[in-house]
XYZ file of C-alpha atoms in Angstrom:
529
model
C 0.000 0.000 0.000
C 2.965 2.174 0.845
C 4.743 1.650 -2.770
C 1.404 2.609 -4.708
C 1.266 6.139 -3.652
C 3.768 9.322 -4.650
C 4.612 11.314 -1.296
C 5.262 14.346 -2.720
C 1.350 14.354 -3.736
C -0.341 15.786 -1.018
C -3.726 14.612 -1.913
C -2.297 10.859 -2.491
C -0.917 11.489 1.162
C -3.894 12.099 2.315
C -5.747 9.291 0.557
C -2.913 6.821 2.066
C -3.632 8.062 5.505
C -7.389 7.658 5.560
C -6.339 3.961 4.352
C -3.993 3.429 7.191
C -6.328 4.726 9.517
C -8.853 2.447 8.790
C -6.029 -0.165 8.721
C -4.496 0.308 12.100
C -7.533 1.080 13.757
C -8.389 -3.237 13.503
C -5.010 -4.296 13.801
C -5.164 -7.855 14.950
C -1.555 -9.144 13.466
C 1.904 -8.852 14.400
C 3.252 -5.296 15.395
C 5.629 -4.360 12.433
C 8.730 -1.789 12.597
C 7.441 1.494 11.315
C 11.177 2.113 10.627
C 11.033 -0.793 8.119
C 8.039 0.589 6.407
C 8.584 4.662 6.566
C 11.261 7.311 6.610
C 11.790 8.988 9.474
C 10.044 12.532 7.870
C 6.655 9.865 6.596
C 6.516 8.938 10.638
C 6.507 12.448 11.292
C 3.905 13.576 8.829
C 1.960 10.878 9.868
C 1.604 11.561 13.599
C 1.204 15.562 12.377
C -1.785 14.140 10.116
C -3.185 12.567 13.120
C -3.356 15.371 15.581
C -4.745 17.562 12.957
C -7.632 15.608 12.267
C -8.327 14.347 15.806
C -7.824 11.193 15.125
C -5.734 8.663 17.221
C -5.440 5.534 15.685
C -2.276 5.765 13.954
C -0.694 7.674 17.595
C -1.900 4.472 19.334
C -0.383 2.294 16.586
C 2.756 3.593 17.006
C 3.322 3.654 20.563
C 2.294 -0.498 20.326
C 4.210 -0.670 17.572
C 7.126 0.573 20.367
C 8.213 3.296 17.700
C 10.251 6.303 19.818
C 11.450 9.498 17.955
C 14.883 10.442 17.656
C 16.684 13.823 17.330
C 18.759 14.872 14.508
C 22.367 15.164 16.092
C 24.324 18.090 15.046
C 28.196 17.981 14.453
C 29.306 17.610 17.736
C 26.513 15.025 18.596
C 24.163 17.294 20.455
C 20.578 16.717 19.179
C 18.775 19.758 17.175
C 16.312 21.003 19.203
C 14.648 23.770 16.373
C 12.092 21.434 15.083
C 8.201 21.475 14.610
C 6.764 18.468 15.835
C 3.197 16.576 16.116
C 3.206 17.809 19.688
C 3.340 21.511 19.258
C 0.376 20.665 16.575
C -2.012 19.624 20.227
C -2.112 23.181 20.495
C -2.973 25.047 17.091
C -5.512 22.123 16.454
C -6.790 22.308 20.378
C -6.606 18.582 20.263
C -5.554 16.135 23.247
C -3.461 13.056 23.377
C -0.989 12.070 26.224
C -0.150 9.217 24.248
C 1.683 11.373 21.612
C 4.658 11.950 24.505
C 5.093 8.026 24.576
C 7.041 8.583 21.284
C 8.320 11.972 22.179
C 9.640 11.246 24.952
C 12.907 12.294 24.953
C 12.423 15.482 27.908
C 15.907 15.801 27.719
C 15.467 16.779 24.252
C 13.052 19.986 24.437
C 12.061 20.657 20.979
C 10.924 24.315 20.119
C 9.245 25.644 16.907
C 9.569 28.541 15.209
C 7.012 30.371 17.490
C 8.968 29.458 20.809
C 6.480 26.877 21.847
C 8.335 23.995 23.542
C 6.882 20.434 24.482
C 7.418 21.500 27.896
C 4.848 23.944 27.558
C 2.599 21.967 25.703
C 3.099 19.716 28.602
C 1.849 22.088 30.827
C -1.366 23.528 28.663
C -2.395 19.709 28.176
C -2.707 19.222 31.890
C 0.254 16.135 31.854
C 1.816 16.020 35.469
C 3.699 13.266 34.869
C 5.545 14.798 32.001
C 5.591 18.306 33.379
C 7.500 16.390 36.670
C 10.220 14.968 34.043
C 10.554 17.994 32.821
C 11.085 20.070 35.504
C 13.556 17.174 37.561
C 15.294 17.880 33.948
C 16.084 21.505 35.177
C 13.445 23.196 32.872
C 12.782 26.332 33.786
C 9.421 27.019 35.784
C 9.615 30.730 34.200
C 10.343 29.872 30.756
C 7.893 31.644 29.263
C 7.191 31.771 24.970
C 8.937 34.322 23.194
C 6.149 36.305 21.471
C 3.242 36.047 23.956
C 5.279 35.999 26.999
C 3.242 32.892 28.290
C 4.702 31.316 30.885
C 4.384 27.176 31.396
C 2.248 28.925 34.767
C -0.017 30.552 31.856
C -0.313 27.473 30.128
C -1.413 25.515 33.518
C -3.410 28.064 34.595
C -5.492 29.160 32.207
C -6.988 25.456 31.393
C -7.383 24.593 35.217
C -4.847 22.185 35.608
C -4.350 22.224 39.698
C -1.727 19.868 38.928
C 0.566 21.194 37.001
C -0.159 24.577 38.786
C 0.711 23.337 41.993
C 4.220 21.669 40.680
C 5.416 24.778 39.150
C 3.966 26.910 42.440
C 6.301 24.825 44.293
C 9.284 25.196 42.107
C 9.115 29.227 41.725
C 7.032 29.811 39.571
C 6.124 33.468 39.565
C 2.634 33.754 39.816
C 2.684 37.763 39.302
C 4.425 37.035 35.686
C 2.644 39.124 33.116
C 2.700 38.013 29.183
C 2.962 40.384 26.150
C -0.889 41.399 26.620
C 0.137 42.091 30.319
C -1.961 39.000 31.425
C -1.283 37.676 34.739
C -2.071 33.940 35.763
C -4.802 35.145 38.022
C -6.193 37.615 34.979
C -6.673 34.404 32.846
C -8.067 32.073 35.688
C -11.778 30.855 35.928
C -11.525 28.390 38.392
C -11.239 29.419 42.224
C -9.646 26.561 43.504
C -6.603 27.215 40.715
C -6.757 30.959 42.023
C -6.553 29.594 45.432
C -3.743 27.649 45.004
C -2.106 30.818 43.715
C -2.592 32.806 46.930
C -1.510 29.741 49.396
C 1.589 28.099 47.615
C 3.231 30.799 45.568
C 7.080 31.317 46.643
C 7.798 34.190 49.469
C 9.863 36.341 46.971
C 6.983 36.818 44.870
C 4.150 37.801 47.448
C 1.713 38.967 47.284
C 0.070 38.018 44.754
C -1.238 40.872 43.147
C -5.065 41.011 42.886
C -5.566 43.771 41.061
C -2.651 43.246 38.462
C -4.502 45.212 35.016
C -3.625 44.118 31.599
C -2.816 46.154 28.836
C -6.831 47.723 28.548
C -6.526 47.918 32.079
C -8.969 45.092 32.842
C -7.856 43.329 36.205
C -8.941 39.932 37.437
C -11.950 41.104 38.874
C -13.343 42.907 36.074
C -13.019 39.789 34.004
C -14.345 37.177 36.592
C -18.009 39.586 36.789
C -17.709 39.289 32.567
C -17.436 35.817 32.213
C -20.774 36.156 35.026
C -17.984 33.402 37.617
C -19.713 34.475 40.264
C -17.592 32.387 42.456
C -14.719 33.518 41.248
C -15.835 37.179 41.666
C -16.582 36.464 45.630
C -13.220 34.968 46.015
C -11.489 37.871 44.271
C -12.987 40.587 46.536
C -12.383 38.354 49.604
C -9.107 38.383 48.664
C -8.819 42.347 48.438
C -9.561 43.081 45.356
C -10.097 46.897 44.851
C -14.365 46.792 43.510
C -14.050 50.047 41.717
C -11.129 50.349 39.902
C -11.912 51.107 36.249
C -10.482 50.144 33.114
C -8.950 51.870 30.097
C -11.847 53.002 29.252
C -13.422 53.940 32.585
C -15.461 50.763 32.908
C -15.783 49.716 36.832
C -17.091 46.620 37.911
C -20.843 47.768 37.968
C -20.239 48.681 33.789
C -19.134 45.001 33.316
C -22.017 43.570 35.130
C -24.593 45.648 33.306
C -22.960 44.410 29.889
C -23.465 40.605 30.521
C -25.578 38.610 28.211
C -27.088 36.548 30.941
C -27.181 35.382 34.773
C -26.641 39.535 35.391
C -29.182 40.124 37.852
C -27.557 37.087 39.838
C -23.589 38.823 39.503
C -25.038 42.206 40.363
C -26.746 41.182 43.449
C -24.025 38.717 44.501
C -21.468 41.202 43.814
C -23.204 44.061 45.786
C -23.941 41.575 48.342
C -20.425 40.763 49.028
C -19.180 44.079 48.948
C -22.033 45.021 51.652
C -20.521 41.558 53.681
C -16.692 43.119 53.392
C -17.964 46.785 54.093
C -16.399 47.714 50.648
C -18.281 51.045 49.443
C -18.749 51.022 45.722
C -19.560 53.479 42.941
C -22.861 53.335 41.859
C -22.729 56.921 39.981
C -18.961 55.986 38.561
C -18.920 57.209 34.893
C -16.809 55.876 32.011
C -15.000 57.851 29.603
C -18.332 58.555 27.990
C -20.083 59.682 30.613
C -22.173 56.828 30.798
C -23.154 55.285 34.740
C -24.130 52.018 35.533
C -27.506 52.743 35.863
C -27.572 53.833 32.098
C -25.526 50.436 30.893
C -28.151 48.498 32.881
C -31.060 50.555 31.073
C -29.276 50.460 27.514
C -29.274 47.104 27.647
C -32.590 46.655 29.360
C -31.953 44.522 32.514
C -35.460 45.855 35.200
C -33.926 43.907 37.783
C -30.254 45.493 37.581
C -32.315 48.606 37.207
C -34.477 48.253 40.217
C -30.879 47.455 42.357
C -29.216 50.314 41.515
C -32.315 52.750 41.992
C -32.642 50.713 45.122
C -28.869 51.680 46.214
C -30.147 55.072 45.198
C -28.175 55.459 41.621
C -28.560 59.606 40.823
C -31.598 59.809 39.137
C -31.315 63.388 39.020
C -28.872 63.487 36.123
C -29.751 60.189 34.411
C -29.777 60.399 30.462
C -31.848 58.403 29.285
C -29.840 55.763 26.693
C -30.343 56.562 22.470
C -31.330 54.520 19.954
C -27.391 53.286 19.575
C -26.763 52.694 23.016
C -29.717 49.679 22.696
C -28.032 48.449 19.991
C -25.913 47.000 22.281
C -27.331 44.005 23.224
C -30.550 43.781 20.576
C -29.235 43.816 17.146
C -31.788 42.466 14.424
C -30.760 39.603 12.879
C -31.821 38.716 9.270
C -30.297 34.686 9.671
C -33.123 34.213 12.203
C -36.212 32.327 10.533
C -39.472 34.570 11.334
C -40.959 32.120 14.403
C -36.951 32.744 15.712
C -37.031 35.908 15.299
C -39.915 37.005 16.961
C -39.345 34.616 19.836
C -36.722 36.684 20.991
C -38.259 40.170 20.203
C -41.611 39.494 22.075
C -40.107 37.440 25.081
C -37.016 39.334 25.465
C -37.180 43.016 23.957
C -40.819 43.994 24.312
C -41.459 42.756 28.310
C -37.671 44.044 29.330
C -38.579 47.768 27.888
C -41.592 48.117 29.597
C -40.269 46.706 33.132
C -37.187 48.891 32.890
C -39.594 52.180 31.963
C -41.859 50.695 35.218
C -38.916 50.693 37.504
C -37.682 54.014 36.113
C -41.145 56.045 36.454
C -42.074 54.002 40.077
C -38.783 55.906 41.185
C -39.787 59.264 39.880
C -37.864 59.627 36.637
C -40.020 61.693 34.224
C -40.259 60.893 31.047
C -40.411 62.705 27.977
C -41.943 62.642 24.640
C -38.121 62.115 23.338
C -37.624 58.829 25.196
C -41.053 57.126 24.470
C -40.186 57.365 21.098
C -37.000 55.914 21.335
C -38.636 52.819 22.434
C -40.851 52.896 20.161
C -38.202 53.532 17.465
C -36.574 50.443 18.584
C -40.022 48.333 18.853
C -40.428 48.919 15.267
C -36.604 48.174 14.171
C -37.294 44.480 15.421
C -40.594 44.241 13.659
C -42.801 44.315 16.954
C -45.374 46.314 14.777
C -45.140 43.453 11.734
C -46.416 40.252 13.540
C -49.734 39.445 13.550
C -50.855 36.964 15.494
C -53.805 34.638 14.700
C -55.382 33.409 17.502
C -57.795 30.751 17.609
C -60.022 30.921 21.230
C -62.042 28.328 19.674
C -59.174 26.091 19.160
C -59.453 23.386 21.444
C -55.763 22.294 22.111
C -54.848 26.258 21.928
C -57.494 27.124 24.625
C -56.324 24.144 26.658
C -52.675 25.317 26.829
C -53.603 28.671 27.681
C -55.552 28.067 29.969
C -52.614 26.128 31.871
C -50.602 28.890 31.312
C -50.635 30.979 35.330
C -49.032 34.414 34.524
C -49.849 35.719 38.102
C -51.235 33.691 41.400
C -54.852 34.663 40.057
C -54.506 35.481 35.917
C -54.144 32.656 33.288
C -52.996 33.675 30.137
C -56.553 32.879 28.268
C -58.374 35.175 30.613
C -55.042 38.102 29.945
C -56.040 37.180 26.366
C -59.327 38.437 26.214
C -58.839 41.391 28.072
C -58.670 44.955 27.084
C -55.288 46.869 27.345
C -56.783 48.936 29.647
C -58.378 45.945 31.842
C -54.966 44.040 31.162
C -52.637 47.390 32.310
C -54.789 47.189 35.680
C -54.472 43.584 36.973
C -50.455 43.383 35.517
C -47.860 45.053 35.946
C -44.970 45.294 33.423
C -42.626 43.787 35.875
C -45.295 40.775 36.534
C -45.187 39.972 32.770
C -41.104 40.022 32.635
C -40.936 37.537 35.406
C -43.457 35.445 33.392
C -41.230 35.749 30.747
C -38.153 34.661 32.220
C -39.778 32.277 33.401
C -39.267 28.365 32.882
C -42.506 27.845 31.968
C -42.272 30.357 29.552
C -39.131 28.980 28.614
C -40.922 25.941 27.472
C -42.913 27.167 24.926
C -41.460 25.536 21.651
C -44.444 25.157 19.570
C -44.927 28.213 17.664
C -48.632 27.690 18.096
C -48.314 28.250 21.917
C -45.469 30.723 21.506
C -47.905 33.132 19.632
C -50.374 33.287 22.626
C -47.573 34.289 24.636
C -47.157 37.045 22.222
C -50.685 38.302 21.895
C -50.348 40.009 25.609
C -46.750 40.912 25.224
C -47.835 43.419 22.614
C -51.131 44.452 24.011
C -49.186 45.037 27.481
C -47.030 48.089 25.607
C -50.222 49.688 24.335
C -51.830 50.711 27.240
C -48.567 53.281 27.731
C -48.155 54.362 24.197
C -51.852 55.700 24.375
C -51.075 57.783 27.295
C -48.158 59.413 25.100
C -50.253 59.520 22.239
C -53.536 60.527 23.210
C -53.055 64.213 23.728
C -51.022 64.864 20.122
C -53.844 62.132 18.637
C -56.674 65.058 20.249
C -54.317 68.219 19.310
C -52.816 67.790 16.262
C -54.772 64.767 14.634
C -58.408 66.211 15.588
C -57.685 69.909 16.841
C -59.794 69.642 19.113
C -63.049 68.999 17.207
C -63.735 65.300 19.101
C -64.314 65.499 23.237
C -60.963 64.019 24.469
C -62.904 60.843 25.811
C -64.377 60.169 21.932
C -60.341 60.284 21.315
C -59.449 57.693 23.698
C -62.460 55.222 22.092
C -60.905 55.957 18.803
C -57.418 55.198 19.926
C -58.028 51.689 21.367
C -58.940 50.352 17.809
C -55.467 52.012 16.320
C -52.720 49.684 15.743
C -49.500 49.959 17.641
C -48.106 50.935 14.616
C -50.999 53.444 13.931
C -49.754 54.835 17.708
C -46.071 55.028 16.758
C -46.758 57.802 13.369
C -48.693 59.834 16.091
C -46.095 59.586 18.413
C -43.066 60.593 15.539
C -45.309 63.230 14.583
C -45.566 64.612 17.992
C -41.455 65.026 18.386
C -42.031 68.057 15.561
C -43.844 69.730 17.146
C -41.997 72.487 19.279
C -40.423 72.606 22.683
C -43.457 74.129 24.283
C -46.002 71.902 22.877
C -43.838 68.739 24.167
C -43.512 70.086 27.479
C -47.057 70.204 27.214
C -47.843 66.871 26.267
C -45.346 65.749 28.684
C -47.507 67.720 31.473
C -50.540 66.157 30.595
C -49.181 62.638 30.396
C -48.155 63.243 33.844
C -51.439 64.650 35.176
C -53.127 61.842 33.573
């Protein structure tokens, strides 16, 4: 099989492998010498081939086969050590086979690629002890770190967990305040607290203490990027450990920014974060401001989190000079997304978008923020960027498996989702709150609802819900500039239940041209009403 192919065809190579693969992988007869069968360079290829495409038959071959590697020996008998081997492939192809260092296993011999990389610190970022051990009773260096990145083998430990390996190069000096080109410390790229731990407790005396609050090169420190990755763990263990809670970043981004960035879990991080800090007596921020100006309070809204929102109003976040977030700044975390199919896409506008606006504008006016004409319409703006003005939904009371499942369906102790159904926005607006109907939505039940069928009577509410508080914003310019006055302003409010959301969203754009006085006016009335 070996004589029928040309090896300086790459695609005949890689025809001959998948045949060996397949070959090796049964192997029932007697081992052969690969030596006997393949040049050196073929062996090599071979074993590269392997790691690259995850597969291990021909690495498991070899090593029954007894086949060892051995170094190219310079003039004076020393072997060459600048050499690019199957091992330093585990890394670029994030593959994983201990195996592979049964025929490099040489740790006297430490080859290095053109990179820097070494098998000693492959050793380390796959987690192998036993090889790690060898090298280091070899008189490797437990700082050695990559030219390039700057990664030390502690780096390479760390960063995938290994306790290990982190605890043998701890206990030979490893310096666990080393920082790589990107000015990464081992505790920076740590997610586990037990490997941070071990950090604190076993790192040599020279090189204490450890430093917490060690920032990179964008000035992100440990802490910031425990809260990002939402470890909340992690995060506890950090502050316990002294780190500073409102230190900011390059560019001005404090702990309480990070938080109100996550994509999930971040009313959990932002109460167990300010929870902590309470338990240590640490006093933090809530007003801090990033180089934009921008405060917690208006990340958390931005990004529409009502229960981040409601904490940091509760810790009495300055409401007094709160900007209310533009269109750009919601952008943030809801970005429409053509790839989604049309059930996907309003899934995740009606359960997500629609029932986190209104909660956060709930918490915002319950506090005493004022709105204004300018901010309504922002919402609004971004209601009908996602298409919440598009979807109609068909519902079928009569339908029996559709009436069944709604009636299952308990949004509050005493309202199932076929009576919400049926009411009016008005009727709906006084039995729910906006808050009630997030919770509902974020809730496992709600969760559960695959079938688009039952999916849409989840939506029917979500966007009658919204239109209770766009006709309070658009009943007065509906009366002033629509009518001019020629309807009583009851006759007006008849007239606007039957408009569309959609219908209520022109009024509303056509009542931001209208001047500063007549705003103020409708902002007044809104109020009063």
């Amino acid at each position: 099989m070996r004589r029928a192919i040309n090896w300086e065809i790459e695609e005949e190579r890689r025809y001959f492998f998948r045949q060996l693969d397949t070959l090796v992988k049964n192997w029932t007869q007697q081992l052969p010498n690969l030596r006997d069968i393949f040049r050196p360079d073929e062996i090599d290829w071979l074993l590269k081939e392997s790691v690259w495409r995850h597969s291990s038959s021909f690495i498991y071959f070899a090593v029954r086969t007894g086949y060892k590697d051995e170094p190219t020996l310079d003039q004076d008998g020393k072997p060459l050590v600048r050499r690019a081997t199957a091992v330093h492939l585990l890394c670029i192809a994030s593959s994983f086979d201990a195996e592979i260092f049964k025929i490099y296993d040489r740790l006297d011999v430490n080859y290095i690629d053109e990179s820097g990389l070494t098998h000693y610190h492959v050793a380390c970022k796959q987690g192998l002890q036993d090889v790690v051990r060898g090298f280091l009773e070899l008189s490797q260096d437990p700082n050695g770190i990559q030219p390039g990145t700057g990664d030390s083998p502690l780096h390479f430990a760390a960063k995938h967990g290994f306790n290990g390996v982190v605890e043998l190069l701890l206990r030979r000096g490893a310096n666990p305040n080393s920082a790589n080109a990107q000015g990464l410390t081992p505790l920076r790229i740590i997610y586990k607290e037990s490997t941070a731990k071990m950090l604190f407790e076993l790192s040599n005396e020279r090189y204490r203490p450890v430093l917490v609050d060690a920032r990179d090169n964008e000035g992100w420190t440990p802490l910031h990027v425990a809260l990002a990755e939402g470890c909340k763990k992690m995060a506890e263990l950090l502050l316990r450990l002294g780190a500073d809670p409102n230190l900011a970043n390059a560019e001005g981004e404090t702990s309480l920014h990070v938080i109100c960035q996550l994509s999930r879990d971040v009313d959990n991080v932002a109460e167990s974060f300010i929870k902590v800090c309470d338990d240590l007596q640490r006093t933090v921020h809530i007003d801090a401001r990033d180089r934009l100006g921008r405060t917690p309070l208006q990340r958390a809204v931005s990004c529409l989190w009502p229960d981040v929102v409601r904490l940091l109003l509760d810790r009495r976040a300055d409401l007094s000079s709160f900007v209310f977030p533009t269109e750009s700044h919601f952008d943030q975390r809801f970005k429409p997304c053509p790839t989604y199919t049309f059930y996907k896409f309003n899934y995740i506008l009606n359960f997500e978008l629609v029932s986190s606006a209104m909660a956060v504008i709930e918490c915002l006016e319950e506090k005493g923020y004022a709105l204004e004409l300018g901010n309504v319409l922002t919402i609004i703006k971004l209601f009908a960027k996602h298409g919440a003005f598009d979807t109609s939904v068909n519902l079928e009371l009569d339908n029996k498996k559709f009436t069944s499942k709604a009636k299952e369906i308990r949004i509050i102790p005493n309202l199932y989702l076929y009576d919400l159904i049926q009411l009016k926005p008005k009727e709906a607006a006084n039995l729910l709150t906006y808050t009630d109907y997030y919770k509902f939505t974020c809730s496992q039940t709600c969760k559960g609802l695959y079938n688009p069928h039952h999916v849409a009577c989840v939506m029917h509410p979500c966007k009658k819900l919204p239109k209770e508080f766009f006709r309070r914003w658009t009943l007065y310019p509906f009366w002033e500039q629509i009518l001019h006055y020629r309807l009583p302003i009851l006759c007006c409010d008849m007239i606007i239940e039957w408009l569309s959301n959609k219908d209520l969203y022109h009024i509303c754009l056509a009542a931001t041209t209208q001047s500063d006085e007549s705003r103020k006016k409708i902002q007044y009335q809104v109020q009063q009403n």
